[in-house]
XYZ file of C-alpha atoms in Angstrom:
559
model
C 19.086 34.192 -2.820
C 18.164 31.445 -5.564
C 21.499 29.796 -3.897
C 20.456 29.592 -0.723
C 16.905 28.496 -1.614
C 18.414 25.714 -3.394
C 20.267 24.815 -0.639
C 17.280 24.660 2.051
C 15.648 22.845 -0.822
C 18.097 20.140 -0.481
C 18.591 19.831 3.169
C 14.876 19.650 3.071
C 15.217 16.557 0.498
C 17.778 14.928 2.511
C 15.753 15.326 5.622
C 13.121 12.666 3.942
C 15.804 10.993 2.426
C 17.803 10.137 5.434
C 14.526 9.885 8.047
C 14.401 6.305 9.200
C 10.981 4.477 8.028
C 8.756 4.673 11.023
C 7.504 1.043 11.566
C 3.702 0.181 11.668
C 2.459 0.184 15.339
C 0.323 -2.376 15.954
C -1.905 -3.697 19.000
C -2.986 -7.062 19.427
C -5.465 -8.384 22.022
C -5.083 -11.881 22.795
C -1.330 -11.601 21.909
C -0.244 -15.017 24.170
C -2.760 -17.145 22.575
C -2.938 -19.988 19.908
C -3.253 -17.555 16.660
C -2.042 -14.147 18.757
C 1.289 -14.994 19.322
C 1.643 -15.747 15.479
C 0.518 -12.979 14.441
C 2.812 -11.388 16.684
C 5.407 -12.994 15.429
C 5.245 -12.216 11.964
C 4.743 -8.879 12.420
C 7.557 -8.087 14.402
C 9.564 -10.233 12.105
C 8.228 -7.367 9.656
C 9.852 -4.862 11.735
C 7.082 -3.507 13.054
C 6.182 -2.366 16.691
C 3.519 -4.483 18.409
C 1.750 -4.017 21.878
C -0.303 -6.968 22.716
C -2.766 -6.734 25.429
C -4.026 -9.907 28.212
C -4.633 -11.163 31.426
C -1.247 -12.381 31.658
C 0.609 -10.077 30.053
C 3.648 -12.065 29.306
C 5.973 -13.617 26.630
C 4.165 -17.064 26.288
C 7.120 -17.998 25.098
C 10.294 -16.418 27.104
C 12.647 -18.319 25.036
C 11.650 -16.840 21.486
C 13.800 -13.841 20.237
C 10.905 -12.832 18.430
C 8.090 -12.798 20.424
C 10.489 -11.567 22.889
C 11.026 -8.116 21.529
C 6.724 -7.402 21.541
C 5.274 -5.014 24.391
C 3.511 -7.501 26.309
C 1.005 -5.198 28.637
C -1.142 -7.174 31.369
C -4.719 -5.984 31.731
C -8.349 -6.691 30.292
C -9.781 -5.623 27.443
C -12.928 -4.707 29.192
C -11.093 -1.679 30.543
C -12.070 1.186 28.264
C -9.812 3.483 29.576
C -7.021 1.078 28.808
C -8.047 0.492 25.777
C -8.153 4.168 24.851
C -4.696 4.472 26.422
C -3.104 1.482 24.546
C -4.717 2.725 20.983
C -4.281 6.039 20.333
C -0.911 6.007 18.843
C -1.453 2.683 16.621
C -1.586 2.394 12.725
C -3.502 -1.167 13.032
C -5.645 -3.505 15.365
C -6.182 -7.070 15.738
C -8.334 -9.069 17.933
C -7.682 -12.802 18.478
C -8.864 -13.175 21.953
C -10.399 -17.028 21.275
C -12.747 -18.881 23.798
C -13.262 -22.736 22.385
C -15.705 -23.550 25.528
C -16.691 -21.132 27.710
C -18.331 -21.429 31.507
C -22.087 -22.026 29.721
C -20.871 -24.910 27.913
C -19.791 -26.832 30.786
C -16.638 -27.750 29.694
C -14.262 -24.457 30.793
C -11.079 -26.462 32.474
C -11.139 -28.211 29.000
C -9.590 -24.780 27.777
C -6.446 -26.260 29.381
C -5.134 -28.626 26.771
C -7.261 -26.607 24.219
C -6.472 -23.318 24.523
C -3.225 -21.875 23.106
C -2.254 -20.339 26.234
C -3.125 -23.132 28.273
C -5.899 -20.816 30.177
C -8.811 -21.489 32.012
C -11.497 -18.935 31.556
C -13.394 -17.500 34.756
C -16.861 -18.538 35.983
C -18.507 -15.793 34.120
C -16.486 -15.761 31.287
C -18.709 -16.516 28.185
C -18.710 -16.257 24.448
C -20.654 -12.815 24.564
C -18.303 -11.098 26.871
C -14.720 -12.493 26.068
C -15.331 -12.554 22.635
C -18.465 -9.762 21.089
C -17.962 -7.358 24.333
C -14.151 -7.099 24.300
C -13.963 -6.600 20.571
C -17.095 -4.026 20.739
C -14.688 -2.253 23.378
C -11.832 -1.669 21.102
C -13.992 -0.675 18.154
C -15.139 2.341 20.617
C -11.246 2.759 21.215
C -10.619 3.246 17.875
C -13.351 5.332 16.928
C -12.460 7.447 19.867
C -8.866 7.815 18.519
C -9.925 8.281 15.213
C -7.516 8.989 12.499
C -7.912 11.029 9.300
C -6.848 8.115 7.239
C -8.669 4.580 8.120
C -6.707 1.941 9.913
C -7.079 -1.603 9.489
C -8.902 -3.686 11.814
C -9.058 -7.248 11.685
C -11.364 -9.358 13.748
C -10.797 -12.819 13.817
C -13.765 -14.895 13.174
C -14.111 -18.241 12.136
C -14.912 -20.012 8.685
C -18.337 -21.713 10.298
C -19.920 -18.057 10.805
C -20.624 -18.370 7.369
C -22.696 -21.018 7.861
C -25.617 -18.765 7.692
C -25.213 -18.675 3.957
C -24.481 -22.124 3.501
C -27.993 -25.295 3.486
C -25.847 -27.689 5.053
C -24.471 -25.854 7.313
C -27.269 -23.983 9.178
C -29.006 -27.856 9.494
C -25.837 -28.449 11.201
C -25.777 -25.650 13.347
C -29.794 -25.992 14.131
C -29.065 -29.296 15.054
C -26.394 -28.621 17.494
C -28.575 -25.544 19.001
C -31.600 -27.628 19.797
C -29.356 -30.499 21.568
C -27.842 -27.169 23.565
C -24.166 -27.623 21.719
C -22.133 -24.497 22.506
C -20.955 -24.107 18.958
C -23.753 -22.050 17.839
C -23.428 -19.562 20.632
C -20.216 -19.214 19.458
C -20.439 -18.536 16.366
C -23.412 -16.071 16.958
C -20.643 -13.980 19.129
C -18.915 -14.182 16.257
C -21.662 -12.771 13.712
C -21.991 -10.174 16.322
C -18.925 -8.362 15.841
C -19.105 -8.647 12.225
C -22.431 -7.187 11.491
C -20.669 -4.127 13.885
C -18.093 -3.749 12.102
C -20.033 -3.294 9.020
C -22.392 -1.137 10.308
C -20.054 1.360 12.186
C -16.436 0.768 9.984
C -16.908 4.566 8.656
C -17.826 5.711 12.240
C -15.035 4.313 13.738
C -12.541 5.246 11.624
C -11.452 1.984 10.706
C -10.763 -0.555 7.387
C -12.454 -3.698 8.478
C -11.130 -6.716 8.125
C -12.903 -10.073 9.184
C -10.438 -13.252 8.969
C -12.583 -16.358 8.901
C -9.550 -19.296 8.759
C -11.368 -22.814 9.196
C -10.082 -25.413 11.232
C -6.147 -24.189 12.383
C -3.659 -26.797 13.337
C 0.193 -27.552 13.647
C 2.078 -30.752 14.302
C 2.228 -29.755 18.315
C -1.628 -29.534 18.857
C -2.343 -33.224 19.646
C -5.989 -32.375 20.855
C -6.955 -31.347 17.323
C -4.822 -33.390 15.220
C -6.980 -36.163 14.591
C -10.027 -34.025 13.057
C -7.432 -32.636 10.810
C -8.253 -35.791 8.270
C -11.623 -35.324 8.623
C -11.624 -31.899 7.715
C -9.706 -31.893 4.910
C -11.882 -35.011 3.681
C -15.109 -32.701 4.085
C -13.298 -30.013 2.324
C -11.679 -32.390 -0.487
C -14.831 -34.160 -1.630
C -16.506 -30.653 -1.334
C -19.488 -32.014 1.062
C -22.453 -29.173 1.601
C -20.532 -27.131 -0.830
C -18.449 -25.024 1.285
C -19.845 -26.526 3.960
C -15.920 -27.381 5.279
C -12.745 -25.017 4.234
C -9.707 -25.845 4.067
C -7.726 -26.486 7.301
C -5.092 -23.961 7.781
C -1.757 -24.078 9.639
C -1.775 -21.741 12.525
C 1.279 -19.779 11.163
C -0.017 -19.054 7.878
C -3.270 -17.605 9.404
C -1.065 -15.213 11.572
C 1.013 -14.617 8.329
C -1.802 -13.936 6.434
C -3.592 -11.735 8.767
C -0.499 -9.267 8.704
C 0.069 -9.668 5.347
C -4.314 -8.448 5.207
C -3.377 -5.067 7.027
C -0.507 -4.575 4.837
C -2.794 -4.621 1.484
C -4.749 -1.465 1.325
C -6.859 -3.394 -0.942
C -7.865 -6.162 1.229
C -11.541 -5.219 3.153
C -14.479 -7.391 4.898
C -14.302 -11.080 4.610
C -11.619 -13.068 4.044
C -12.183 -16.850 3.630
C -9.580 -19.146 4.218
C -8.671 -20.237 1.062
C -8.043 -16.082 0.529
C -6.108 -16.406 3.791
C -3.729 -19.465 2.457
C -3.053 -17.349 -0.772
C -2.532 -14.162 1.132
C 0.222 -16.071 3.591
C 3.994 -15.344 2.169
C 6.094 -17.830 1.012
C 8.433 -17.084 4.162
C 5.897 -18.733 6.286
C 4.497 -21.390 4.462
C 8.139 -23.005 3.808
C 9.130 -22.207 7.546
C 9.773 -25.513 8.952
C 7.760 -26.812 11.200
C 8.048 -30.294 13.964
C 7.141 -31.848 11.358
C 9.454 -31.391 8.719
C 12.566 -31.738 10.911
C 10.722 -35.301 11.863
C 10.830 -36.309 8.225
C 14.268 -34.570 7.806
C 16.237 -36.547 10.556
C 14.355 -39.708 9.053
C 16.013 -39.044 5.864
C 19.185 -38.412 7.792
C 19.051 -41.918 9.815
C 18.149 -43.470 6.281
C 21.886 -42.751 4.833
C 23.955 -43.201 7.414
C 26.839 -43.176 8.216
C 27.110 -40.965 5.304
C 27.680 -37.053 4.811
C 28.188 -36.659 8.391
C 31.806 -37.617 9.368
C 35.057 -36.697 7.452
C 36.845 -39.644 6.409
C 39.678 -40.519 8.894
C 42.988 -39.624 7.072
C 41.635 -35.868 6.740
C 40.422 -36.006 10.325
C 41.565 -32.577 12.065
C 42.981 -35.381 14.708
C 44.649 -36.878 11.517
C 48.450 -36.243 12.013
C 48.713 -36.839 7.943
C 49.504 -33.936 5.503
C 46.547 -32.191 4.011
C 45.745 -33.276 0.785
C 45.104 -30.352 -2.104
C 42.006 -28.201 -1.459
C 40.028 -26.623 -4.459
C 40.761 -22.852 -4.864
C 37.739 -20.917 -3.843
C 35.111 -21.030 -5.958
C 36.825 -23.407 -8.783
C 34.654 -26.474 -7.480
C 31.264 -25.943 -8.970
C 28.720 -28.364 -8.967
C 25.351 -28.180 -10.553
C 22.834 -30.245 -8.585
C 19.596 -29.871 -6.266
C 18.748 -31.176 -2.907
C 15.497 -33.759 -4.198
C 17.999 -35.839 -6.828
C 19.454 -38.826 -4.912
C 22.960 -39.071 -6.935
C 23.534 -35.256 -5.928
C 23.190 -36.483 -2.815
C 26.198 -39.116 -3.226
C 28.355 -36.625 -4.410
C 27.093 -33.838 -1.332
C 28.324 -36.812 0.670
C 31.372 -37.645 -0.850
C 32.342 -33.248 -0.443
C 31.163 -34.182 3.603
C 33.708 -36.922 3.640
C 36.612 -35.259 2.017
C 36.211 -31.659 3.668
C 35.638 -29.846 0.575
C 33.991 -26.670 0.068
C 32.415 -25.932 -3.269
C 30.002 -23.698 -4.692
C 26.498 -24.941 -5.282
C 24.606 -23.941 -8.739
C 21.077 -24.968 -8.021
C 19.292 -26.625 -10.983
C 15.424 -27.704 -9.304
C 13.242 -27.790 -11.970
C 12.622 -24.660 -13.163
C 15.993 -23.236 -12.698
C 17.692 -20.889 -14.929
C 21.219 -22.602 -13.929
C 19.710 -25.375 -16.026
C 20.646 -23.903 -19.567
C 24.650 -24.155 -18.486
C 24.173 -27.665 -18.028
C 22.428 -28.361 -21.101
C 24.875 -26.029 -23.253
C 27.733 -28.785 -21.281
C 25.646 -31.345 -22.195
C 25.222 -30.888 -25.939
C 29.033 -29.739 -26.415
C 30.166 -33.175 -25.058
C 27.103 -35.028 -27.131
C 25.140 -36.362 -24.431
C 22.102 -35.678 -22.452
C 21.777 -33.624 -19.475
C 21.425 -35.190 -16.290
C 21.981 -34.433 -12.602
C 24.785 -33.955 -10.937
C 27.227 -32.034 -12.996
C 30.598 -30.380 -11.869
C 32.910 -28.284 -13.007
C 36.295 -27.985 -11.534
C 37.432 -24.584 -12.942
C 40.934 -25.380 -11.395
C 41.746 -28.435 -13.710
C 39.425 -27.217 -16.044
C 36.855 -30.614 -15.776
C 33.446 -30.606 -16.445
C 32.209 -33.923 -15.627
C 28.379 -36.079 -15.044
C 27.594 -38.927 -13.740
C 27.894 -39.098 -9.799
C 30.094 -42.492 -9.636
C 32.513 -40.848 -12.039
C 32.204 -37.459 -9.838
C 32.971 -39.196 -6.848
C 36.096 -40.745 -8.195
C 37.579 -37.912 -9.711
C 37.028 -36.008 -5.680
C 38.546 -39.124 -4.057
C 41.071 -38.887 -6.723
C 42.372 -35.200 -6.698
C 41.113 -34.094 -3.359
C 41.553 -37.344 -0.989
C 45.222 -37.956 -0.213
C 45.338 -41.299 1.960
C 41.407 -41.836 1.772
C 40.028 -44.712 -0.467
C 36.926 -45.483 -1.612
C 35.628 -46.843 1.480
C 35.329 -43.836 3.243
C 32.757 -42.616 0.314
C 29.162 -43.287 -0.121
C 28.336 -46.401 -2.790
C 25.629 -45.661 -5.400
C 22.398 -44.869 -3.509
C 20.744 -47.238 -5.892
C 16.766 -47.574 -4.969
C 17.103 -46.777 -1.438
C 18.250 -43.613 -2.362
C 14.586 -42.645 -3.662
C 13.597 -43.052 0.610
C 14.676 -39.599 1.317
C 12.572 -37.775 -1.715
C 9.811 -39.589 -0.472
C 10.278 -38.636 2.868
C 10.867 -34.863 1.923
C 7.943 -34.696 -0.462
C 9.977 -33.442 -3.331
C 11.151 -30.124 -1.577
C 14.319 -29.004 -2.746
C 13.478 -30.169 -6.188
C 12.117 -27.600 -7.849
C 11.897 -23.034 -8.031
C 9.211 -21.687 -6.338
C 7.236 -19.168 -9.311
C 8.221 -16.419 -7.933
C 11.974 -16.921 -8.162
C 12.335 -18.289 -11.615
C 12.540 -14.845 -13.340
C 13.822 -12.812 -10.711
C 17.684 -11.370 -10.478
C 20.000 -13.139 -8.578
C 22.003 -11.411 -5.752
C 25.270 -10.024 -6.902
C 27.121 -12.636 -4.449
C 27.090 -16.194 -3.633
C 25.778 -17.006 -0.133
C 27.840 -19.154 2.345
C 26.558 -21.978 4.130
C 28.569 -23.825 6.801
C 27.102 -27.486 6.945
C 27.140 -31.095 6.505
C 25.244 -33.465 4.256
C 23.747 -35.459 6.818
C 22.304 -32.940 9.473
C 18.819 -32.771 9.348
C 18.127 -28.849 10.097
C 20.623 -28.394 7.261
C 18.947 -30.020 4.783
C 15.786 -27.156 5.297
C 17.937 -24.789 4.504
C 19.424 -26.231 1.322
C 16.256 -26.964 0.197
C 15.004 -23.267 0.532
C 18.274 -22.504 -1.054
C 17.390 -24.829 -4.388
C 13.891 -23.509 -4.376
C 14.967 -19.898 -4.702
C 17.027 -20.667 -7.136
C 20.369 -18.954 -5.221
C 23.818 -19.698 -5.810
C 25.765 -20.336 -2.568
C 29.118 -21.778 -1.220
C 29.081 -24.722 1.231
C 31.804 -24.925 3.437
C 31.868 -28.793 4.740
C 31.872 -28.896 8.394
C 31.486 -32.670 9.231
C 32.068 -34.239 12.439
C 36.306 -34.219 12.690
C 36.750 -31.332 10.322
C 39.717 -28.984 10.140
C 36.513 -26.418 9.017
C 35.241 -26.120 12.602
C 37.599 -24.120 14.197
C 36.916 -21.364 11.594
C 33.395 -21.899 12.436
C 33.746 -21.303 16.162
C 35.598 -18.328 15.015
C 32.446 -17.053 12.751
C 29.372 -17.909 15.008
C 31.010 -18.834 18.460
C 29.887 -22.448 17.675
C 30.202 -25.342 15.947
C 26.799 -25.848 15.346
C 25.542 -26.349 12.081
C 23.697 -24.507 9.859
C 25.228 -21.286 9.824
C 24.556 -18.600 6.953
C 26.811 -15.320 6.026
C 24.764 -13.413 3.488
C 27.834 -11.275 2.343
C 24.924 -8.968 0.337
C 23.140 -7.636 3.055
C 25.440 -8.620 5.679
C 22.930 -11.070 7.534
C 24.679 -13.985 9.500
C 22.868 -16.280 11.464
C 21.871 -19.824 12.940
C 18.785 -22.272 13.870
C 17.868 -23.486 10.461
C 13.678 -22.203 10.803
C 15.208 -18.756 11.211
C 17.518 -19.290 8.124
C 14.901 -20.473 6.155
C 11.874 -17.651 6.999
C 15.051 -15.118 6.443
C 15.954 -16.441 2.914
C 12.084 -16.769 1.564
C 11.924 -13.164 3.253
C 14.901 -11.323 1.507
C 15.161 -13.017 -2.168
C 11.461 -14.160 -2.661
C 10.784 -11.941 -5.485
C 14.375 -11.705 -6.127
C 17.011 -9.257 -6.070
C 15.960 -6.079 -7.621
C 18.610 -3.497 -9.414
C 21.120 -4.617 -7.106
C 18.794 -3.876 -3.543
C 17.714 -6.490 -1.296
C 13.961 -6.858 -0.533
C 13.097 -5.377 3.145
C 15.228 -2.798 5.337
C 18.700 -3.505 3.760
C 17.094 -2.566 0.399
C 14.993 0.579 1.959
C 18.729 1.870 3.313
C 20.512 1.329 0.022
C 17.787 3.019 -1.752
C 17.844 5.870 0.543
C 21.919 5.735 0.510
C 21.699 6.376 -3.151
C 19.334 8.922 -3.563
C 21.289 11.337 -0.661
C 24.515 10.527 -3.070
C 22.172 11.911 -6.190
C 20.957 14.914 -4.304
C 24.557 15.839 -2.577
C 26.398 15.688 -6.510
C 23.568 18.011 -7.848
C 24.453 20.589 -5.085
């Protein structure tokens, strides 16, 4: 009998074990808009399952594989019986339906190059019903589908509501109401819904959460852009203190937001300077139009270097192969900010090499190898430094690294088909980058590395690369580049791997990840090793399997 107890016991075990996670459901109204769709799109990136709800009720972007995989259900959110419908099976709400200038101000078709959706509110859409009625409706849908447990709720506000509290800012806002501005009927919608939620949070069943970002932005919203300075001026020289808060990219408010309903300990107001520290790294280091701008200027600024494989190694070079490195005996210690790395990243372009990157940014822990080199051959540490474990070199100084490449590794090329010293100009594409790629992010700097290197198929030269080797210096992770210049014999095994020649493509041999388009690359690396690689177990899903995976092996060898 105790035998067979014991053995229900354990199936039981394994049952909980073995039960895939159930993923947070999630409804969003105002999915399609500015902020929505961000939101959106980080939390499905999260793996969770989200429902967003509005008039259109379609992908506002068909072409996203994100954004694609959301429920996107057409209706209004003054239907209560809708509402009802669409929230009584979901762990979390946000609303994020936004109205800039509604049919009382005048100024509704304006919502056309304003809004995020590029909508035009109807005739009798105003602040009060699109924006306090519609959020009043879903707090009625929740409390009607009330939970034993509170779910989070998150209303998105804005930073100026708090202008109540702040001298400067309620002359402003008097101001604007006696000359009839619509920004303080706005903002009064606003105040609305969080006095509400306050009031009836315990009624309703709900953890309320009111996100006040400032003024939001990105590099594609040319109607805003130029009041970006301003605000950040206000906000720098501190003017009404806290009269102005700090602008905040679009995608780190959506970021944020999910990261808010994911912190049990997160409740009421959230400012958005909370909001920028709340963000994860994985979205505040996704690239945006911007920083592949600034990338392909730094690209333009070297050629025609680290793009093209020099001639005689051409694959439409009918001249022997020269010796190739054995896998992972080329090692070379560098990181994506230092310009003479750069010379010799160009040189491994030009001769086809592939070699495995150690990445020493400031901060590094790869650093102490190079300084233990360093003091063995009496000298001072500097920037590149390789290590071919073949020959058994260890060699600084890019000039001399360059030589030695051309030397061992270049058959019929000469030393015009490498890159000459970058000298000062090679400082233009730091400056351009802003120093990224130069140093380990905090979080990183004590954290276990993965057990394996991770592959990167690439060039020197292409712009959307470069993001990714710079995430790849600032998380401190060891990985393999596998030169695959314009002309090289590498490309073919490319096609092979993604069914493209396109460059970059990653293989993650530890959790088995491989992928393309460098901002995906990027938001997956800061994603999976941002706090490391703990006991072995990637962060996220992989991890969550492994960990499961082991404990069923533990409870099937005690049987």
């Amino acid at each position: 009998m105790r035998s067979m107890l014991h053995v229900l016991y354990t199936i039981s075990i394994l049952c909980i074990i073995i039960h895939p996670t159930i993923s947070l459901k999630l409804l969003v109204l105002g999915g399609s808009g500015y902020l929505g769709r961000q939101v959106c799109n980080e939390a499905v990136s999260r793996g969770w399952e989200v429902t967003s709800l509005s008039r259109r009720g379609r992908n506002p972007a068909p072409n996203d594989k994100v954004l694609s995989k959301v429920n996107w259900v057409k209706g209004n959110a003054d239907d209560q019986g809708l509402m009802k419908d669409l929230a009584k099976d979901k762990d979390a709400f946000v609303h994020a339906i936004g109205l800039l200038l509604d049919s009382e101000s005048g100024l509704r078709f304006a919502n056309l190059i304003t809004s995020g959706s590029q909508s035009v509110p109807s005739a009798s859409a105003t602040y009060d019903s699109e924006m306090r009625a519609t959020a009043f409706n879903l707090l009625e849908a929740a409390e009607s589908t009330k939970t034993s447990k509170p779910r989070p709720f998150v209303y998105v506000s804005a930073a100026e509501a708090g202008w109540e509290d702040n001298a400067l800012g309620t002359k402003i806002e008097a101001g604007m109401k006696d000359k009839g501005f619509f920004l303080p009927r706005y903002l009064e919608a606003k105040r609305k819904v969080e006095r509400k939620m306050s009031e009836d949070a315990e009624k309703a069943g709900i953890r309320p959460i009111v996100a006040r970002p400032s003024f939001m932005w990105d590099p594609t919203k040319f109607d805003i852009l130029p009041l970006l300075p301003v605000w950040t001026l206000g906000n720098k020289l501190n003017i009404g203190k806290g009269t102005f808060n700090p602008p905040l990219r679009v995608s780190i408010a959506g970021s944020a937001i999910v990261q808010a309903i994911s912190d049990s300990s997160i409740t009421g107001v959230v400012t958005s300077s909370q909001l920028s520290s709340l963000a994860p790294l994985s979205s505040k280091k996704s690239p945006d139009e911007l920083s592949t701008f600034t990338s392909g200027i730094v690209s333009l600024s070297r050629l025609p270097y680290g793009t093209t494989v020099a001639p005689p190694l051409s694959s439409e070079s009918s001249l022997p192969t020269p010796p190739r490195p054995s896998p992972g005996s080329l090692q070379i210690y560098q990181f994506e900010g230092c310009p003479y790395c750069r010379r010799v990243r160009e040189a491994c372009t030009a001769l086809d090499l592939a070699y495995t990157v150690v990445p020493t940014g400031r901060g590094s822990s790869h650093r102490r190898q190079v300084e233990n080199a360093a003091a063995l051959m009496g000298r001072r540490a500097t920037y590149p430094f390789m290590e071919d474990l073949d020959r058994g070199v260890q060699m600084f100084e890019s000039g001399d690294i360059v030589k030695y490449l051309l030397k061992e590794y270049g058959g019929e090329a000469g030393e015009g088909d490498l890159p000459p010293s970058p000298g000062l100009a090679g400082l233009v594409p730091s400056i351009a980058r802003g120093g990224r790629g130069s140093s380990v992010v905090a979080s990183a700097r004590s954290s276990p590395p993965p057990p394996k290197a991770l592959v990167l198929y690439d060039y020197d030269g292409n712009q959307f690369s470069r993001l990714v080797r710079e995430a790849l210096v600032e998380l401190d992770l060891v990985h393999e580049i596998r030169s695959a210049g314009k002309g090289s014999r590498r490309r073919e095994e490319l096609e092979e791997v993604s069914g493209m020649t396109q460059v970059p493509f990653l293989l993650d041999p530890n959790t088995g990840v491989n992928m393309g388009e460098s901002k995906d690359i990027v938001e997956y690396l800061f994603r999976t090793y941002e706090n490391g690689y703990v006991g072995g177990k990637g962060q996220g899903v992989e991890g969550e399997v492994e960990e499961r995976a082991a404990a069923m092996e533990l409870v099937v060898n005690s049987i």
